[in-house]
Amino acid sequence: MEEAIQSYLKTVKHLCPHVESDALSFLESGLTISTLSDKHFYIQANTIQNHVGFVFSGLLRAFYIDDVGNEITVRFVKENDFATNYVSFISQQPSRYYFQCIEPCEIVNISYQHMQEAFSKFPSLEKYGRLIAEEILKGQQKRIESFLFDNAEKRYLDFINGNPNLFNRVSISYLSSYLGIDRRSLTRIRKKLAYHSF
């Protein structure tokens, strides 16, 4: 538990090197830990998120269910990432997404109330919150543009190049859903690239 909390605080200091020790102590005072098995839901759709989760270990996927019942994966959340629909969390509006563990997970939880108190007491932590929001926005923009400007093969290559440690941890079904490629097409792309790599 202590290792997970210290890992989270280390990321805060990395983003905000000048954060005060009393700010970190205050932030630490409100942290809790969730230990979840695979298939467990960290966030359920249509509920208000009371916590944002920092993933110390494990892997989750975020998905929604479309009109015909298909699960559409929109994000993978690995170690040192945040499990949250951040806009819903900040606005305290229900999330449209499920966050489900693909692997057993240890997650550091920061409640909405504690985060708001930290922001109001310490400007350095308010800056940290803004930087997190900017990182999330950049990730969302990159994903949108990949669907607008890139073909299926490039989306796949960008994924494996940008996430080399996820390649063997994500099923082809989840990955094809995330990339917007049907499973057979993704299999063909993988075979083609494997052939050309020899």
CSV table of C-alpha atoms in Angstrom, one decimal:
chain,number,residue,atom,x,y,z
A,1,MET,CA,0.0,0.0,0.0
A,2,GLU,CA,2.7,2.5,1.0
A,3,GLU,CA,4.7,1.7,-2.2
A,4,ALA,CA,1.6,2.5,-4.3
A,5,ILE,CA,1.0,5.9,-2.5
A,6,GLN,CA,4.7,6.9,-2.8
A,7,SER,CA,4.6,6.0,-6.5
A,8,TYR,CA,1.7,8.3,-7.0
A,9,LEU,CA,3.3,11.2,-5.0
A,10,LYS,CA,6.4,10.7,-7.1
A,11,THR,CA,4.4,11.4,-10.3
A,12,VAL,CA,3.0,14.6,-8.6
A,13,LYS,CA,6.6,15.8,-7.9
A,14,HIS,CA,7.7,14.9,-11.4
A,15,LEU,CA,5.0,17.1,-13.0
A,16,CYS,CA,5.3,19.8,-10.4
A,17,PRO,CA,9.0,19.8,-9.1
A,18,HIS,CA,8.4,22.8,-6.8
A,19,VAL,CA,5.4,21.4,-5.0
A,20,GLU,CA,5.7,22.0,-1.2
A,21,SER,CA,6.1,19.1,1.2
A,22,ASP,CA,3.1,20.2,3.2
A,23,ALA,CA,1.0,20.1,0.0
A,24,LEU,CA,2.1,16.5,-0.6
A,25,SER,CA,1.4,15.6,3.0
A,26,PHE,CA,-2.1,17.0,2.7
A,27,LEU,CA,-2.7,15.2,-0.6
A,28,GLU,CA,-1.4,11.9,0.9
A,29,SER,CA,-3.7,12.3,3.9
A,30,GLY,CA,-6.8,11.7,1.7
A,31,LEU,CA,-5.5,8.8,-0.4
A,32,THR,CA,-7.0,5.3,-0.3
A,33,ILE,CA,-6.1,2.1,-2.1
A,34,SER,CA,-8.3,-0.3,-4.1
A,35,THR,CA,-7.1,-3.8,-4.9
A,36,LEU,CA,-9.3,-5.3,-7.6
A,37,SER,CA,-9.4,-8.6,-9.5
A,38,ASP,CA,-9.6,-9.0,-13.2
A,39,LYS,CA,-13.0,-8.4,-14.7
A,40,HIS,CA,-13.9,-6.1,-11.7
A,41,PHE,CA,-15.4,-2.8,-12.6
A,42,TYR,CA,-13.6,0.3,-11.2
A,43,ILE,CA,-16.2,2.7,-12.7
A,44,GLN,CA,-19.7,1.8,-13.8
A,45,ALA,CA,-21.4,3.8,-16.6
A,46,ASN,CA,-24.2,6.2,-15.7
A,47,THR,CA,-22.8,6.8,-12.2
A,48,ILE,CA,-21.1,9.9,-10.8
A,49,GLN,CA,-17.4,9.3,-10.2
A,50,ASN,CA,-16.5,10.2,-6.6
A,51,HIS,CA,-12.8,9.3,-7.1
A,52,VAL,CA,-10.1,9.4,-9.7
A,53,GLY,CA,-7.8,6.4,-9.8
A,54,PHE,CA,-4.0,6.3,-10.3
A,55,VAL,CA,-3.1,2.9,-11.5
A,56,PHE,CA,-0.1,1.6,-9.6
A,57,SER,CA,-0.2,-1.9,-11.1
A,58,GLY,CA,-2.5,-3.7,-13.6
A,59,LEU,CA,-4.4,-2.8,-16.7
A,60,LEU,CA,-8.0,-1.6,-17.3
A,61,ARG,CA,-10.0,-0.8,-20.4
A,62,ALA,CA,-12.6,1.9,-20.8
A,63,PHE,CA,-15.6,1.1,-23.0
A,64,TYR,CA,-19.2,2.0,-23.8
A,65,ILE,CA,-22.0,-0.2,-25.1
A,66,ASP,CA,-23.5,0.9,-28.4
A,67,ASP,CA,-27.2,0.8,-29.5
A,68,VAL,CA,-26.9,-2.9,-30.6
A,69,GLY,CA,-25.0,-4.1,-27.5
A,70,ASN,CA,-21.4,-4.0,-28.7
A,71,GLU,CA,-18.7,-3.1,-26.3
A,72,ILE,CA,-16.6,-0.3,-27.9
A,73,THR,CA,-13.2,0.1,-26.2
A,74,VAL,CA,-12.1,3.7,-26.1
A,75,ARG,CA,-9.0,3.5,-23.9
A,76,PHE,CA,-6.5,1.3,-22.1
A,77,VAL,CA,-5.3,2.4,-18.7
A,78,LYS,CA,-2.0,1.0,-17.7
A,79,GLU,CA,0.5,1.7,-14.8
A,80,ASN,CA,1.0,5.4,-14.0
A,81,ASP,CA,-2.2,6.4,-15.9
A,82,PHE,CA,-5.4,7.7,-14.4
A,83,ALA,CA,-8.6,5.7,-14.5
A,84,THR,CA,-11.2,8.3,-15.0
A,85,ASN,CA,-13.5,10.1,-17.4
A,86,TYR,CA,-11.9,13.3,-16.3
A,87,VAL,CA,-14.5,15.7,-17.7
A,88,SER,CA,-17.3,13.8,-15.9
A,89,PHE,CA,-15.2,13.6,-12.7
A,90,ILE,CA,-14.5,17.4,-12.6
A,91,SER,CA,-18.1,18.3,-13.5
A,92,GLN,CA,-19.5,15.6,-11.2
A,93,GLN,CA,-21.8,14.4,-14.0
A,94,PRO,CA,-22.4,10.7,-14.7
A,95,SER,CA,-19.8,9.0,-16.8
A,96,ARG,CA,-20.9,7.2,-20.0
A,97,TYR,CA,-18.0,4.7,-19.8
A,98,TYR,CA,-17.3,1.6,-17.9
A,99,PHE,CA,-13.7,1.0,-16.6
A,100,GLN,CA,-13.1,-2.7,-16.2
A,101,CYS,CA,-9.9,-4.4,-15.0
A,102,ILE,CA,-8.3,-6.6,-17.6
A,103,GLU,CA,-5.7,-7.7,-15.1
A,104,PRO,CA,-5.6,-7.5,-11.3
A,105,CYS,CA,-5.1,-3.9,-10.3
A,106,GLU,CA,-3.9,-1.8,-7.4
A,107,ILE,CA,-5.3,1.7,-7.7
A,108,VAL,CA,-4.7,4.8,-5.6
A,109,ASN,CA,-7.9,6.7,-5.1
A,110,ILE,CA,-8.2,10.5,-4.8
A,111,SER,CA,-11.7,11.7,-3.9
A,112,TYR,CA,-13.3,14.6,-5.6
A,113,GLN,CA,-13.8,16.5,-2.3
A,114,HIS,CA,-10.2,15.9,-1.2
A,115,MET,CA,-8.9,17.0,-4.6
A,116,GLN,CA,-10.9,20.2,-4.5
A,117,GLU,CA,-9.7,21.0,-1.0
A,118,ALA,CA,-6.1,20.4,-2.1
A,119,PHE,CA,-6.6,22.7,-5.1
A,120,SER,CA,-8.0,25.5,-2.9
A,121,LYS,CA,-5.3,25.2,-0.2
A,122,PHE,CA,-2.2,24.8,-2.5
A,123,PRO,CA,-1.8,26.7,-5.8
A,124,SER,CA,0.9,24.2,-6.8
A,125,LEU,CA,-1.6,21.3,-6.6
A,126,GLU,CA,-4.1,23.4,-8.7
A,127,LYS,CA,-1.3,23.6,-11.3
A,128,TYR,CA,-0.9,19.9,-11.1
A,129,GLY,CA,-4.6,19.3,-11.7
A,130,ARG,CA,-4.4,21.6,-14.8
A,131,LEU,CA,-1.4,19.7,-16.2
A,132,ILE,CA,-3.2,16.4,-15.8
A,133,ALA,CA,-6.2,17.8,-17.7
A,134,GLU,CA,-3.9,19.0,-20.4
A,135,GLU,CA,-2.3,15.6,-20.8
A,136,ILE,CA,-5.7,14.0,-21.0
A,137,LEU,CA,-6.9,16.5,-23.6
A,138,LYS,CA,-3.8,15.9,-25.7
A,139,GLY,CA,-4.4,12.2,-25.6
A,140,GLN,CA,-8.0,12.6,-26.7
A,141,GLN,CA,-7.1,14.9,-29.5
A,142,LYS,CA,-4.5,12.5,-30.8
A,143,ARG,CA,-7.1,9.7,-30.8
A,144,ILE,CA,-9.6,11.8,-32.7
A,145,GLU,CA,-7.1,12.8,-35.3
A,146,SER,CA,-6.0,9.2,-35.8
A,147,PHE,CA,-9.5,8.3,-37.0
A,148,LEU,CA,-9.7,11.4,-39.1
A,149,PHE,CA,-6.4,11.2,-40.9
A,150,ASP,CA,-4.8,7.7,-40.5
A,151,ASN,CA,-5.7,4.4,-42.1
A,152,ALA,CA,-6.2,1.2,-40.2
A,153,GLU,CA,-2.6,0.0,-40.6
A,154,LYS,CA,-1.1,3.3,-39.3
A,155,ARG,CA,-3.4,3.3,-36.3
A,156,TYR,CA,-2.2,-0.2,-35.5
A,157,LEU,CA,1.5,0.7,-35.9
A,158,ASP,CA,1.1,3.8,-33.9
A,159,PHE,CA,-0.5,1.8,-31.1
A,160,ILE,CA,2.2,-0.9,-30.9
A,161,ASN,CA,5.0,1.7,-31.2
A,162,GLY,CA,3.5,3.9,-28.5
A,163,ASN,CA,2.5,1.1,-26.2
A,164,PRO,CA,5.1,-1.7,-26.6
A,165,ASN,CA,4.4,-3.1,-23.2
A,166,LEU,CA,0.7,-3.6,-23.9
A,167,PHE,CA,1.1,-5.6,-27.1
A,168,ASN,CA,0.8,-9.0,-25.3
A,169,ARG,CA,-1.5,-7.8,-22.6
A,170,VAL,CA,-4.5,-6.8,-24.7
A,171,SER,CA,-6.7,-9.3,-26.6
A,172,ILE,CA,-7.2,-8.9,-30.3
A,173,SER,CA,-10.9,-8.3,-29.7
A,174,TYR,CA,-10.3,-5.4,-27.4
A,175,LEU,CA,-7.6,-4.0,-29.7
A,176,SER,CA,-9.7,-4.2,-32.8
A,177,SER,CA,-12.6,-2.4,-31.1
A,178,TYR,CA,-10.2,0.3,-29.8
A,179,LEU,CA,-8.7,0.8,-33.3
A,180,GLY,CA,-12.0,0.8,-35.1
A,181,ILE,CA,-10.9,-2.2,-37.2
A,182,ASP,CA,-12.9,-5.4,-37.5
A,183,ARG,CA,-11.1,-8.5,-36.1
A,184,ARG,CA,-10.4,-10.2,-39.5
A,185,SER,CA,-8.9,-7.0,-41.0
A,186,LEU,CA,-6.7,-6.6,-37.9
A,187,THR,CA,-5.5,-10.2,-38.2
A,188,ARG,CA,-4.6,-9.6,-41.9
A,189,ILE,CA,-2.7,-6.4,-41.0
A,190,ARG,CA,-0.7,-8.3,-38.3
A,191,LYS,CA,0.1,-11.1,-40.6
A,192,LYS,CA,1.2,-8.7,-43.4
A,193,LEU,CA,3.5,-6.8,-41.0
A,194,ALA,CA,4.9,-10.0,-39.6
A,195,TYR,CA,5.7,-11.3,-43.1
A,196,HIS,CA,7.5,-8.0,-44.1
A,197,SER,CA,9.5,-8.0,-40.9
A,198,PHE,CA,11.4,-11.2,-42.0
